[in-house]
Every structure is written in structure tokens, then in C-alpha cells.
Coordinates of C-alpha atoms and ligand atoms in Angstrom, one line a residue:
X26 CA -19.1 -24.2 16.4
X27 CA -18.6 -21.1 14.5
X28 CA -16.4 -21.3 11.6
X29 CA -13.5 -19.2 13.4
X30 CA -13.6 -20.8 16.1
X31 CA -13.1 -24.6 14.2
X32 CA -10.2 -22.9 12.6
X33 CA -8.5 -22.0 15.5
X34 CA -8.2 -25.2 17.0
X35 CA -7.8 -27.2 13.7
X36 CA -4.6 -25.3 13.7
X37 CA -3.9 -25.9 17.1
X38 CA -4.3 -29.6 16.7
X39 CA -2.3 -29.3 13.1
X40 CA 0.8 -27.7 14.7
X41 CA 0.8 -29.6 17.4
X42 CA 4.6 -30.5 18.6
X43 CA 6.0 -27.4 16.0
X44 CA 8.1 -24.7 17.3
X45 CA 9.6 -21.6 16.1
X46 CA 13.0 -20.3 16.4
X47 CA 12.1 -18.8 19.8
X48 CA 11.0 -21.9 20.5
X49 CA 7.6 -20.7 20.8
X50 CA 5.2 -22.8 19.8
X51 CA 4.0 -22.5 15.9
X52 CA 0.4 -22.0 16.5
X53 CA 0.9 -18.6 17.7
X54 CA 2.4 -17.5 14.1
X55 CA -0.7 -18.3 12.8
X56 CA -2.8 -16.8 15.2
X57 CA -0.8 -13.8 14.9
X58 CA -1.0 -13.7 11.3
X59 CA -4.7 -14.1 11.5
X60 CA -4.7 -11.3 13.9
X61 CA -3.1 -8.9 11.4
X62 CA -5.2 -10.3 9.0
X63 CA -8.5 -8.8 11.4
X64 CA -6.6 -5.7 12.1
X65 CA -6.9 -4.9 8.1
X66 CA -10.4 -5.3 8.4
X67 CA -10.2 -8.5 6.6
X68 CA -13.4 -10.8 6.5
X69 CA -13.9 -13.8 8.1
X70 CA -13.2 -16.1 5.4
X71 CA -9.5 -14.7 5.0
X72 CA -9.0 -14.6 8.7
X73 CA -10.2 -18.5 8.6
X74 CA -7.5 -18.8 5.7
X75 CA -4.5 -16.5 7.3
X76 CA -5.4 -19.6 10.4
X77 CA -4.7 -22.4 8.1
X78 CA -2.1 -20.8 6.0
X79 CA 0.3 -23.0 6.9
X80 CA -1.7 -26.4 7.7
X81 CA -0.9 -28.0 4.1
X82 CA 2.6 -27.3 3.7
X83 CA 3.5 -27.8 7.1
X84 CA 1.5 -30.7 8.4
X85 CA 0.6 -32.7 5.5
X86 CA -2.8 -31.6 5.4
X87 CA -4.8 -32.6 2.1
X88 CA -6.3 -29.3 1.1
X89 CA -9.3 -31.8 0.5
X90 CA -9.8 -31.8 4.1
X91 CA -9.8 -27.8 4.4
X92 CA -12.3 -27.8 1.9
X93 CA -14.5 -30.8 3.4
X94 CA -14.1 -28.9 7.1
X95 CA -14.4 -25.1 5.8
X96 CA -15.4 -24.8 2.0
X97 CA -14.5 -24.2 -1.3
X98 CA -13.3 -20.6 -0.8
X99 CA -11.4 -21.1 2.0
X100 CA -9.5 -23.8 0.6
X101 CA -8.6 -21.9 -2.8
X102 CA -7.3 -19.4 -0.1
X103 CA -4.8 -21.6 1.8
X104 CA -3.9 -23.0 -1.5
X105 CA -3.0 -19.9 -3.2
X106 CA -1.0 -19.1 -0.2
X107 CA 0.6 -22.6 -0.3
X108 CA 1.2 -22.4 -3.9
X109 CA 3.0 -18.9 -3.7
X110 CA 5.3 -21.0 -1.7
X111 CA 8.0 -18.4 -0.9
X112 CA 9.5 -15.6 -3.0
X113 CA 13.2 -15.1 -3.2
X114 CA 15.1 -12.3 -3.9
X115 CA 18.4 -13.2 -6.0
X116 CA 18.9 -10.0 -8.0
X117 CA 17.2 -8.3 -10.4
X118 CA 16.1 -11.2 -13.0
X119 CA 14.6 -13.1 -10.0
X120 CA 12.8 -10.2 -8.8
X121 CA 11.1 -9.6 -11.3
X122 CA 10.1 -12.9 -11.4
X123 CA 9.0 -12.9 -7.7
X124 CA 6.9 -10.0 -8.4
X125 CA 5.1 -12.1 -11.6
X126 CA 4.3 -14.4 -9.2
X127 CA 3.0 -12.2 -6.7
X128 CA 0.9 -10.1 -9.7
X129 CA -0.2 -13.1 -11.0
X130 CA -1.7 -14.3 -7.2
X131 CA -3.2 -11.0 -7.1
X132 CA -5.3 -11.1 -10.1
X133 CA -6.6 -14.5 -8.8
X134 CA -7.3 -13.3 -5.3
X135 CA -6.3 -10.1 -3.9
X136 CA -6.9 -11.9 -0.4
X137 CA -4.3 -14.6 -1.2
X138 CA -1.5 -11.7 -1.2
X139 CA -3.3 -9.9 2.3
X140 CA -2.4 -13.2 3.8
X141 CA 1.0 -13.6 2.2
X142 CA 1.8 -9.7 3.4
X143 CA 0.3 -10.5 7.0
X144 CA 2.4 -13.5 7.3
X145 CA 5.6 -11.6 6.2
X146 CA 4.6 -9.0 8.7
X147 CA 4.9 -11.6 11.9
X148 CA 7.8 -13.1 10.7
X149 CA 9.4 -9.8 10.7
X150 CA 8.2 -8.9 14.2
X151 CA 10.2 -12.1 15.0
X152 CA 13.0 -11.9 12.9
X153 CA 15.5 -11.2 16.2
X154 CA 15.1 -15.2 16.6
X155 CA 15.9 -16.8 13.6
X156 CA 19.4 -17.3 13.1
X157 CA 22.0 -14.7 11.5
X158 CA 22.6 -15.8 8.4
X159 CA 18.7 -16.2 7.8
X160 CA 17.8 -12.7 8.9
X161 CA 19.6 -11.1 5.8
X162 CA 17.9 -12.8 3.0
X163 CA 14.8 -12.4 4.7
X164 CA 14.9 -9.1 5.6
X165 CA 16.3 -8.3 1.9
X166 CA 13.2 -9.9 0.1
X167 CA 10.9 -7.6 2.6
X168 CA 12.6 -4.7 1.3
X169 CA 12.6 -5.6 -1.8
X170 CA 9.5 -7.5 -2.6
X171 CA 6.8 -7.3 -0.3
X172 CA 6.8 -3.9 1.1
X173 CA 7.0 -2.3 -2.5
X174 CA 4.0 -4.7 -2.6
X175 CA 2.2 -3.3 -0.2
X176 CA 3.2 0.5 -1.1
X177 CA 1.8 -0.1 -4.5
X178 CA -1.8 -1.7 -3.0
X179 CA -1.7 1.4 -0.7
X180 CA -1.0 -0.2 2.2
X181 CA 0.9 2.7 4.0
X182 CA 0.7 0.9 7.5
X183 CA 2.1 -2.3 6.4
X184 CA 4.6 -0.6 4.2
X185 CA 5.8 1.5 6.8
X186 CA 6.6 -1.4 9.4
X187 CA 7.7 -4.1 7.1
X188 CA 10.3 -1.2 6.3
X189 CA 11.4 0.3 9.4
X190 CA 11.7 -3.9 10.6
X191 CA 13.7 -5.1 8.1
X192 CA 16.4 -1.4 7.6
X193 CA 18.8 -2.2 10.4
X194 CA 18.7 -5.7 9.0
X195 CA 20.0 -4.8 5.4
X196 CA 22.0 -2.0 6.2
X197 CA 23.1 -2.0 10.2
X198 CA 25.4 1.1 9.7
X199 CA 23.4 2.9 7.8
X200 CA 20.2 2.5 10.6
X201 CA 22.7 3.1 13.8
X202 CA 23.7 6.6 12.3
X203 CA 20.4 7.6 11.3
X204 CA 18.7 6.4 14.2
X205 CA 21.2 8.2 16.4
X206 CA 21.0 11.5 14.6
X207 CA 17.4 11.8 14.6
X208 CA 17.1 11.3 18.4
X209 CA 19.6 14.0 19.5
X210 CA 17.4 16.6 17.0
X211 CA 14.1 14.9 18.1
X212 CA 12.9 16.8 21.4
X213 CA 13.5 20.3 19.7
X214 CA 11.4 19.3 16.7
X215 CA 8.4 17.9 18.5
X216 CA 8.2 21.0 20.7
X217 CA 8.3 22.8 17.3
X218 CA 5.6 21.5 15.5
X219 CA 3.4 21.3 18.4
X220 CA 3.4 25.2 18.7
X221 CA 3.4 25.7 15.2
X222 CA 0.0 22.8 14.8
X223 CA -1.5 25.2 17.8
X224 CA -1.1 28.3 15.1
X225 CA -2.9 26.6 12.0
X226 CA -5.2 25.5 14.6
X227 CA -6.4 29.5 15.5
X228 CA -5.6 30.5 11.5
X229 CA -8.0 28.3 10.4
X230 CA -10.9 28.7 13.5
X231 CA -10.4 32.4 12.8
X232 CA -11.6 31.7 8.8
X233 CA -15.0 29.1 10.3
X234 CA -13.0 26.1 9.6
X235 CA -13.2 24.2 13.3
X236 CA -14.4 20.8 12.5
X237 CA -10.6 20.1 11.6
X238 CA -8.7 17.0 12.7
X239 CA -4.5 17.8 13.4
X240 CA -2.1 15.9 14.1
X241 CA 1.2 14.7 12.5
X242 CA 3.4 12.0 11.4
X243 CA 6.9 11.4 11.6
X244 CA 8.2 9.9 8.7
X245 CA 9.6 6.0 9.0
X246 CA 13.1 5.6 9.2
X247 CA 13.7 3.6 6.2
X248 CA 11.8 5.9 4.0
X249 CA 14.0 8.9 5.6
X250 CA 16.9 6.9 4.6
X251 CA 16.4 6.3 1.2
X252 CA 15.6 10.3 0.3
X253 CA 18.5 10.7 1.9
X254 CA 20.0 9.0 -0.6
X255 CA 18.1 10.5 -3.2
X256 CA 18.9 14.4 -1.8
X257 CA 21.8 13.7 -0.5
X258 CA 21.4 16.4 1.9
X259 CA 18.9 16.3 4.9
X260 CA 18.3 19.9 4.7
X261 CA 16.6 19.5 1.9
X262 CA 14.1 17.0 3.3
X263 CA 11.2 18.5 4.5
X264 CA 9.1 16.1 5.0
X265 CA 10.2 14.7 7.7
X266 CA 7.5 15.3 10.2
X267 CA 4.4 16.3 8.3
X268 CA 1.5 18.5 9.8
X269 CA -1.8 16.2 8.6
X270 CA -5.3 18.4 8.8
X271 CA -7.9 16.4 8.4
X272 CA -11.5 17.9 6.7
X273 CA -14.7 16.2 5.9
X274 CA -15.2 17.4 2.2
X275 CA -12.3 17.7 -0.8
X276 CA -14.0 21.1 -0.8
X277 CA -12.8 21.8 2.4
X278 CA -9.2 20.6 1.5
X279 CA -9.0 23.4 -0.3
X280 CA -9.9 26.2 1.7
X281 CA -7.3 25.0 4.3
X282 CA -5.5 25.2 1.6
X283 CA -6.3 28.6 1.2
X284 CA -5.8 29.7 4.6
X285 CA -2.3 28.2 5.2
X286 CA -1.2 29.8 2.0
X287 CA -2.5 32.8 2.8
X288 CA -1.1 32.7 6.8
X289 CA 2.1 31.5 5.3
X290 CA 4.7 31.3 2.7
X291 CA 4.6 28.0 0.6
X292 CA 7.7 26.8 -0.6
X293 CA 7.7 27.2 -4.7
X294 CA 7.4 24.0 -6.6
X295 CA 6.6 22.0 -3.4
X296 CA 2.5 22.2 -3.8
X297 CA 0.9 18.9 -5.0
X298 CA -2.4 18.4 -5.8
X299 CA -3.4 14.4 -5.2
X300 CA -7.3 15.6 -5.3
X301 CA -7.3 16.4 -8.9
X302 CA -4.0 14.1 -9.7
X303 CA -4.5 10.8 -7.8
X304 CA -1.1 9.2 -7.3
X305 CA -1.1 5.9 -9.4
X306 CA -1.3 3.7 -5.7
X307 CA -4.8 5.8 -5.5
X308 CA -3.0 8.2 -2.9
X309 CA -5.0 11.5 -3.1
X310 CA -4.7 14.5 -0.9
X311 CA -3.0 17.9 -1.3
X312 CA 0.5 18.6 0.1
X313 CA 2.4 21.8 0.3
X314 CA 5.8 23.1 2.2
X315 CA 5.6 26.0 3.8
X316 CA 8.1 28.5 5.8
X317 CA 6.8 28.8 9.4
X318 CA 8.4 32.0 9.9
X319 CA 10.9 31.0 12.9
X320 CA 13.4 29.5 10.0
X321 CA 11.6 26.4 9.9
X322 CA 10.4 24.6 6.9
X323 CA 7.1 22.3 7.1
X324 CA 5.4 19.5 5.0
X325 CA 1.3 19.9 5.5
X326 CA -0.6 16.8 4.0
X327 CA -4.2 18.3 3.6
X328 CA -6.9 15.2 3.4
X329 CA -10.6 14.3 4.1
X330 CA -10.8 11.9 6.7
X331 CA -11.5 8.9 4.1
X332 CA -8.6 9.7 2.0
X333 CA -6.7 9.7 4.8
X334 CA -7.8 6.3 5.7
X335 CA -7.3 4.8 2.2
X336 CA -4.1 6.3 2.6
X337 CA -3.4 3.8 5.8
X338 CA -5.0 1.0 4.5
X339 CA -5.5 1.4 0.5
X340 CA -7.4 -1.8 -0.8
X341 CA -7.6 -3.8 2.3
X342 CA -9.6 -0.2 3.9
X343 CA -12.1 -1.6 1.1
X344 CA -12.0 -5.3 1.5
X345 CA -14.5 -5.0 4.6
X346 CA -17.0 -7.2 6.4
X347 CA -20.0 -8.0 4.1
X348 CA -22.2 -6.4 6.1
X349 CA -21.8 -6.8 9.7
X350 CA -25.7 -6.3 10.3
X351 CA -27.1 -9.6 11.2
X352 CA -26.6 -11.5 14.5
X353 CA -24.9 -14.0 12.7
X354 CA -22.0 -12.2 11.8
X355 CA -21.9 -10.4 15.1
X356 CA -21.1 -13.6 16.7
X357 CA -18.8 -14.8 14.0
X358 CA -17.0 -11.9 14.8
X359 CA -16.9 -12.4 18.7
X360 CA -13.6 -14.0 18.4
X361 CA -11.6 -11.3 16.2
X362 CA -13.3 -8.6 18.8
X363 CA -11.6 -10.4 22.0
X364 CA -8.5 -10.3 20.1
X365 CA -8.8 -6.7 18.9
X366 CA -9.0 -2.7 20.3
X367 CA -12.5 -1.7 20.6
X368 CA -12.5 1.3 18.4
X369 CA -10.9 -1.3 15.9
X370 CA -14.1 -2.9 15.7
X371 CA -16.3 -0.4 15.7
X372 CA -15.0 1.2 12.1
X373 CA -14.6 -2.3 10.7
X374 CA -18.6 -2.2 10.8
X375 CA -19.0 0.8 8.6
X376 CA -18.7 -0.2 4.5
X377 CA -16.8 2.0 3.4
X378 CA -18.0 2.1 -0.4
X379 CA -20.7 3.7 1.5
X380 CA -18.6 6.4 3.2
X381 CA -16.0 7.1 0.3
X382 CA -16.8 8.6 -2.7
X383 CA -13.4 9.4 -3.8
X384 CA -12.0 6.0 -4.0
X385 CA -10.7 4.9 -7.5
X386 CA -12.9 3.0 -9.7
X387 CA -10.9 -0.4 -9.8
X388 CA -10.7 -0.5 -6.3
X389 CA -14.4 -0.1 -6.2
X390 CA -15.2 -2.7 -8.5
X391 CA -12.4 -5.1 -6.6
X392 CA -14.4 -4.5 -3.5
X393 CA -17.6 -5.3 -5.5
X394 CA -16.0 -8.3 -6.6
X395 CA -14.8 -9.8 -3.4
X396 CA -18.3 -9.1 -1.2
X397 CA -20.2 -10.8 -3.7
X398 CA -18.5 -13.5 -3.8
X399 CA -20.1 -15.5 -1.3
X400 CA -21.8 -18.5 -2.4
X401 CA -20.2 -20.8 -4.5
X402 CA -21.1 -20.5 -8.1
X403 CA -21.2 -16.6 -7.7
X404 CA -17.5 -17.1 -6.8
X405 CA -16.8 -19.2 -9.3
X406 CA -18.4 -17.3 -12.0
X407 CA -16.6 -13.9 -10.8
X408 CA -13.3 -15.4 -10.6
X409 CA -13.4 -15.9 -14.4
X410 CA -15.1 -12.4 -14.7
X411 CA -13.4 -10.5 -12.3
X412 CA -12.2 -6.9 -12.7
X413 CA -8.6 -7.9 -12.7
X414 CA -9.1 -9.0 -16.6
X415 CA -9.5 -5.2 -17.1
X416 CA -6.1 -4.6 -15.7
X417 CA -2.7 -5.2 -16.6
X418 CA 0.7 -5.2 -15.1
X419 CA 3.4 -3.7 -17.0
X420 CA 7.1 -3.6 -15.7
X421 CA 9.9 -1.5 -15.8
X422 CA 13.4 -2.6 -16.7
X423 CA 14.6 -2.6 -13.0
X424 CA 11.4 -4.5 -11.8
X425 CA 9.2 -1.4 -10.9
X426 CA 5.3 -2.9 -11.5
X427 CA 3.0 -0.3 -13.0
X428 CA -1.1 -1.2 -12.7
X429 CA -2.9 -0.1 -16.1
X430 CA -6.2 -0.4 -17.8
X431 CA -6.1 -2.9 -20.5
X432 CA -5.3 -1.1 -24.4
X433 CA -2.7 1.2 -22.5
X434 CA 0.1 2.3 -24.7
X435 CA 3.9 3.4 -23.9
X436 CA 2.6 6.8 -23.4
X437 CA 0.3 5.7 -20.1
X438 CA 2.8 3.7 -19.4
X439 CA 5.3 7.0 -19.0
X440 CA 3.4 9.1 -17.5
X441 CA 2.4 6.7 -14.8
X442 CA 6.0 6.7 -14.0
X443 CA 6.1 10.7 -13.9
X444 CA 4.6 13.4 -16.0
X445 CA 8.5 14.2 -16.7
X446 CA 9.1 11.1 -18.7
X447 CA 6.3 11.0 -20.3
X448 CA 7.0 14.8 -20.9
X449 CA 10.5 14.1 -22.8
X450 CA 9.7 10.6 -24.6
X451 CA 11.3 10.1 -27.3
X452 CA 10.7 6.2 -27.8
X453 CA 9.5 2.5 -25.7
X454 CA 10.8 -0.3 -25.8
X455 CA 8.9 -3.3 -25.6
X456 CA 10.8 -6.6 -24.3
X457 CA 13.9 -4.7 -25.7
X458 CA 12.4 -4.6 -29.3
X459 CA 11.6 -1.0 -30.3
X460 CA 8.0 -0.4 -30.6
X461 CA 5.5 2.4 -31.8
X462 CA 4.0 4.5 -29.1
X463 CA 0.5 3.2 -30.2
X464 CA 1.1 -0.5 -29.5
X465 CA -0.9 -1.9 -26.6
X466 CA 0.9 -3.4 -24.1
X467 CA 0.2 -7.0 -22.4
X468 CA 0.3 -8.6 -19.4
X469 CA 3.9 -8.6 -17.5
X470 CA 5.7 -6.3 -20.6
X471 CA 8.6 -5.3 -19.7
X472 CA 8.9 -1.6 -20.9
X473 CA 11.6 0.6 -21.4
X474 CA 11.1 4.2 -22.0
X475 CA 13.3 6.3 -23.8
X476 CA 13.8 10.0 -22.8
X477 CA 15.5 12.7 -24.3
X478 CA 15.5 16.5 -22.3
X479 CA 14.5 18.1 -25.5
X480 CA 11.6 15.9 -26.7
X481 CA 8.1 17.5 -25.9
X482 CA 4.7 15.6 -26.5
X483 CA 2.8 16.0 -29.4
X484 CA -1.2 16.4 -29.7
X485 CA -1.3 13.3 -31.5
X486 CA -0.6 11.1 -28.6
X487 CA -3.9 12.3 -26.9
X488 CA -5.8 9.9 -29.0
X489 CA -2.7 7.0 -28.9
X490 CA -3.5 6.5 -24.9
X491 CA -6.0 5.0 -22.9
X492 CA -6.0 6.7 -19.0
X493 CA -7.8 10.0 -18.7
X494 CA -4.9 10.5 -16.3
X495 CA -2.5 10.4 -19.3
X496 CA -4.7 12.5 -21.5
X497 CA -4.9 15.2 -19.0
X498 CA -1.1 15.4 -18.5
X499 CA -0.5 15.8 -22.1
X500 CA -3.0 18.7 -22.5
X501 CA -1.6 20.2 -19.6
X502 CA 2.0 20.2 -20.9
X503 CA 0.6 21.3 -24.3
X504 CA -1.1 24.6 -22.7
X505 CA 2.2 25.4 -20.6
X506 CA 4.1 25.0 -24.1
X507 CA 2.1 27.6 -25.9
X508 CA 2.1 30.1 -23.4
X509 CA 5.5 30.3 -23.5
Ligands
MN606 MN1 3.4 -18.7 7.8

């Protein structure tokens, strides 16, 4: 019997008698969480794992057994999951504990926290059964643990739905209001944007750019509400719905670019460049507000169609199916296929380190890392060699996590917060003990930067950082200095 398949009803036979709080049975969380788990393009051995996630905390399985019935790799899976255990969310000293823990589980196995994440996911879709005074906490730690989790691994579609479940959860009000005003405005604002998607459709076919992709997104409702929060005014969001062109090459990213700044008028300040300036997450494309000339004001997110899928799916888009060539796998996959879309399928087949050439190096090497991994020394061997001992995880003091190479100072640091603050530092902080801006930081700092509106950077701290990134920003700031 195929590995899948063995796992499936292992789990049935494991949760036998178990129900939910909808009194469902238990085996379909599992299922579903494997599902998800397929969905993300996962590979077989995590879907096996997402399957048995729950087997030895919840049916006194001996993870002995899961390794004698599906193998060494498996069974470090299911463990790491088990081990993980839950994460709680009692203010801000815990938090930052929780997201050690879940750091930590990431640098052993980045599959270990897809499963985790999946499994958060289905108990959110569910969370309407459990009882009230459950359904707070829970939805809480979602907000506050594992979707920034999954923001940060550039997991935009998980993000987005753990969000939008767990909002009227945390704050009721807060989601009946918003959720009421955006309906009565909604009508008006798709008819909008599809007229004015129809214009940039004949601007840019009138400049030879037709093999273009349109369409647009509505922003979730949870993310609306906390801009709202930080603009205070909803006038000024305008991003609300966003106009997405989609273009094969970064080349051609540009020259939309060209032609919607040329057709209309961009708003000042509001044109970023993601191409040239990757957001930390890996996030690249280029975004720019523009006037639509009927009093409207619209957010265009201009992206090659793999950005725009790294966008969805960040690391898991690169944690594919080894291969997906050989007969073998074809049938190991017959199982996920009856459970999934068929266009699903069909892209889960393509590598994508193949098809993208402007994913960031870590990622790359992660992927590297985790396909190879298949027999069981390799594994062994890369889990003490893997990529993730080339990274660090630094901390800010409310618990923000920020990825860096290893040898970055207080100045990467800063600027991978925002080229302002690094722009005004003044000083860091390290563990609250003043430090120089040359010292490199370690594994789970916690550092505080200090900021002053007058403080400009210096050209001695291009050669006391580590990220290109950082070293760009500097000379940038430098050159807009002296022109002044
Ligand atoms: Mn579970």
C-alpha cells in the first residue's frame, strides 16, 4: 500500500472513538489538515506527517511505531509537531517566548511549522464549535502568533485567512462596523475598478504590452482594520482594492510602469520599488497609487507572474514535490489529486527553482535543503549542516522577529525594520545593555534601537554591516544628503 494511503487509515484506526466539539469525528481534522498541507504544495512526506500530527499526543502512540510503519523522517516530523505542543499567548514576555519556540522549530524543520500553521488553519475554520470562552484565547494566539508567522514566511494566503477568521473573534465590535461599512460602499467600488482595469487594459495594448494578466484584490478585513488604526482615517487608505498586472519579465514590470505613469498621475511618495528593494519576507514587486481621473485614488501592484506566486505562497511556493516525474510518485500522489482542484495539481508539478529566478537566496538554498533530503544519512547529515545555521533571529523589544544573516550588526538590524530607523540611529541596545553598532548579534537578541530625528548615518557604518540590503540603504541616504 502506498505510504499515503497507510497513513490515512492508521489515523483512522488511531482516532477511532474521538470527536471534536461539533461532534465530528477527529479523523477529519487530520485529514483536513493534511489537505491544507497538499494545497501548499507540500510533499508527501509532510502530508504523511500533517496525517499523524496528532497520533502520539492523542492516542498514545509510541513515536517508535511511526517510525517502524513510516520512517525516520516522518517520525522526526510528528515529533517536532508533538513537541511544539501548543503556543500560548499571555502577553508580551510569553510571546516572545512562543515565538522562540516556534524560530527555534523552524530552524530544525521548516515543515514542522507548515504543519503546525495548517493545523491552526482547520481549527480556525472550526472555531464556531468550540465553546465561548475557548474561542478568545484561541483566536488571540492566531492573531498574535501564528499569522505574523506566516506573514513573515510569506505566506500571504495563510496569513490572510488565519486573519480575517480569527478578527470578529478578538474584537466583535470592531468587525460588525467594519464589515457593515464596507458592504454598503462595495457595489460602487467593484463597478469602479472594473471600468478603470478595462482602461489600463487598452493603455497598455496601445504601447505592445498584451501578454498582461489583470485582475485585483480586495484587501482582507483584518488587515483594513489595523491601517485603520494606524491612519486613522479611511480616506487615506488606498489600498484597499488593488489593481494587480501581472508580466512575464521584471523588465516588463517596468514598462507597465511606465505606461500607467505616463496615462496617469501617481500619487507622490506612494511609488515602491520591491524589484530592486525586496521586502525582508522576500516580497518583491512594484507598487504605485495613482489618481484615476474620476476623483478616485488606486493602488496598482505591478508583478511577474512568479513573484506574484511567492507572494501567495512565499516558502512553502518553494517546498515542492521532488520531482513529480516518475510513475512512482504519480501514484503516490493519486490520493492528494482526488482530494484537490485539478489545476492545483497541475502547477504543484512544475519546480519552481526552475521557473523563478528572482527568489531570495536563503529560500533557495532552504528548498535545496529540504529536496535533498531524502534518504536517511543525507537527512541526517543536512540537518546539522543546514542553511538555517547561516541565519539568525533577532527580536524586537515588543516581540517583532527579524531574519538576518549571521555577523549582522545593529545597523542591519535597523534597517530591516525601516530605512527610517536605521536612517536616525543614534544607538542599540542589546538585551538592554548598550552596545556598539559593530557588535554581531546572536541568536534570539533582543534589540532595541535607539532613534533620534536628527541623527543621519555615517559612511563608516557601510563597512560595520553585513546585508547588501543595508549597505545599499546607507549609500542611498548618503547621496540624498549631499545633494542637498
Ligand atoms: Mn491537530
Amino acid at each position: 500500500m502506498i505510504l499515503i494511503d497507510r497513513a490515512y487509515e492508521f489515523a483512522r484506526k488511531a482516532h477511532e472513538g474521538q470527536t471534536r466539539h461539533s461532534g465530528e469525528e477527529y479523523f477529519i481534522h487530520v485529514v483536513e489538515t493534511a489537505k491544507i498541507l497538499a494545497e501548499l504544495g507540500m510533499g508527501v512526506t509532510t502530508v504523511v506527517a500533517g496525517l499523524l500530527h496528532d497520533t502520539v499526543e492523542d492516542c498514545e502512540i509510541k513515536l517508535e511505531t511511526i517510525e517502524k510503519e513510516f520512517g525516520e523522517e516522518v517520525a522526526f516530523l510528528v515529533d517536532g509537531v508533538t513537541k511544539l505542543g501548543s503556543l500560548r499567548y499571555n502577553g508580551a514576555d510569553r510571546h516572545n517566548e512562543s515565538l522562540r519556540k516556534l524560530f527555534v522549530a523552524m530552524s530544525e524543520d521548516i515543515r514542522v511549522l507548515m504543519i503546525k500553521l495548517s493545523d491552526r488553519l482547520h481549527n480556525m475554520r472550526t472555531l464556531s464549535h468550540v465553546p465561548n470562552e475557548k474561542q478568545t484565547r484561541i483566536a488571540t494566539e492566531t492573531l498574535e502568533i501564528y499569522a505574523p508567522i506566516a506573514y513573515r514566511l510569506g505566506i500571504r494566503k495563510l496569513n490572510r485567512e488565519l486573519e480575517d477568521l480569527a478578527f470578529p473573534y478578538v474584537y466583535p465590535k470592531e468587525f460588525e462596523n467594519l464589515k457593515k461599512a464596507m458592504k454598503e460602499s462595495e457595489r460602487e467600488r467593484l463597478e469602479s475598478l472594473e471600468k478603470f482595469i478595462n482602461s489600463v487594459k487598452k493603455a497598455l495594448a496601445k504601447e505592445g504590452l498584451v501578454k498582461v494578466k489583470t485582475d485585483f484584490r480586495i484587501k482582507g478585513l483584518y488587515s483594513l482594520y489595523k491601517k485603520i488604526q494606524d491612519k486613522k482615517d479611511i480616506e487615506k487608505i488606498y489600498d484597499i482594492n488593488a489593481v494587480r498586472i501581472l508580466v512575464d519579465t521584471s523588465a516588463d514590470c517596468y514598462r507597465v510602469l511606465g505606461v500607467i505613469h505616463g496615462s496617469w498621475k501617481p500619487l507622490p511618495g506612494r511609488i515602491k520599488d520591491y524589484i530592486a528593494f525586496p521586502k525582508p519576507n522576500g516580497y518583491q514587486g512594484i507598487h504605485t497609487t495613482i489618481f484615476t481621473g474620476d476623483g478616485d485614488v488606486v493602488e496598482i501592484q505591478i508583478k511577474t507572474h512568479d513573484m506574484h506566486k511567492f507572494s501567495e505562497y512565499g516558502v512553502a511556493s518553494h517546498i515542492t514535490y521532488k520531482s513529480g516525474k516518475t510513475g512512482k510518485d504519480e501514484e503516490t500522489l493519486g490520493w492528494i489529486k482526488s482530494l484537490l482542484p485539478k489545476t492545483l495539481i497541475k502547477e504543484k508539478h512544475k519546480s519552481f527553482l526552475e521557473t523563478t529566478k528572482d527568489v531570495p537566496h536563503w529560500i533557495k538554498e532552504l528548498v535545496a535543503y529540504q529536496e535533498h533530503s531524502t534518504d536517511k544519512e543525507t537527512f541526517q547529515e543536512n540537518l546539522k549542516n543546514d542553511f538555517f545555521s547561516n541565519r539568525i533571529f533577532a527580536f524586537s523589544p515588543k516581540g517583532d522577529v527579524v531574519d538576518l544573516p549571521i555577523d549582522s550588526t545593529p545597523i542591519d538590524f535597523a534597517y530591516s525594520i525601516h530605512s527610517d530607523i536605521g536612517n536616525h540611529m543614534i544607538g542599540a541596545k542589546v538585551g538592554g545593555k548598550l552596545v556598539s553598532l559593530e557588535t554581531k548579534l546572536q541568536n534570539g537578541d533582543i534589540v532595541e534601537i535607539m532613534t533620534k530625528q536628527s541623527a543621519r548615518p555615517n559612511l563608516k557604518w557601510v563597512d560595520m554591516c553585513k546585508m547588501p540590503m543595508t549597505k545599499r540603504h546607507i549609500r542611498t541616504e548618503l547621496s540624498r544628503m549631499s545633494k542637498k
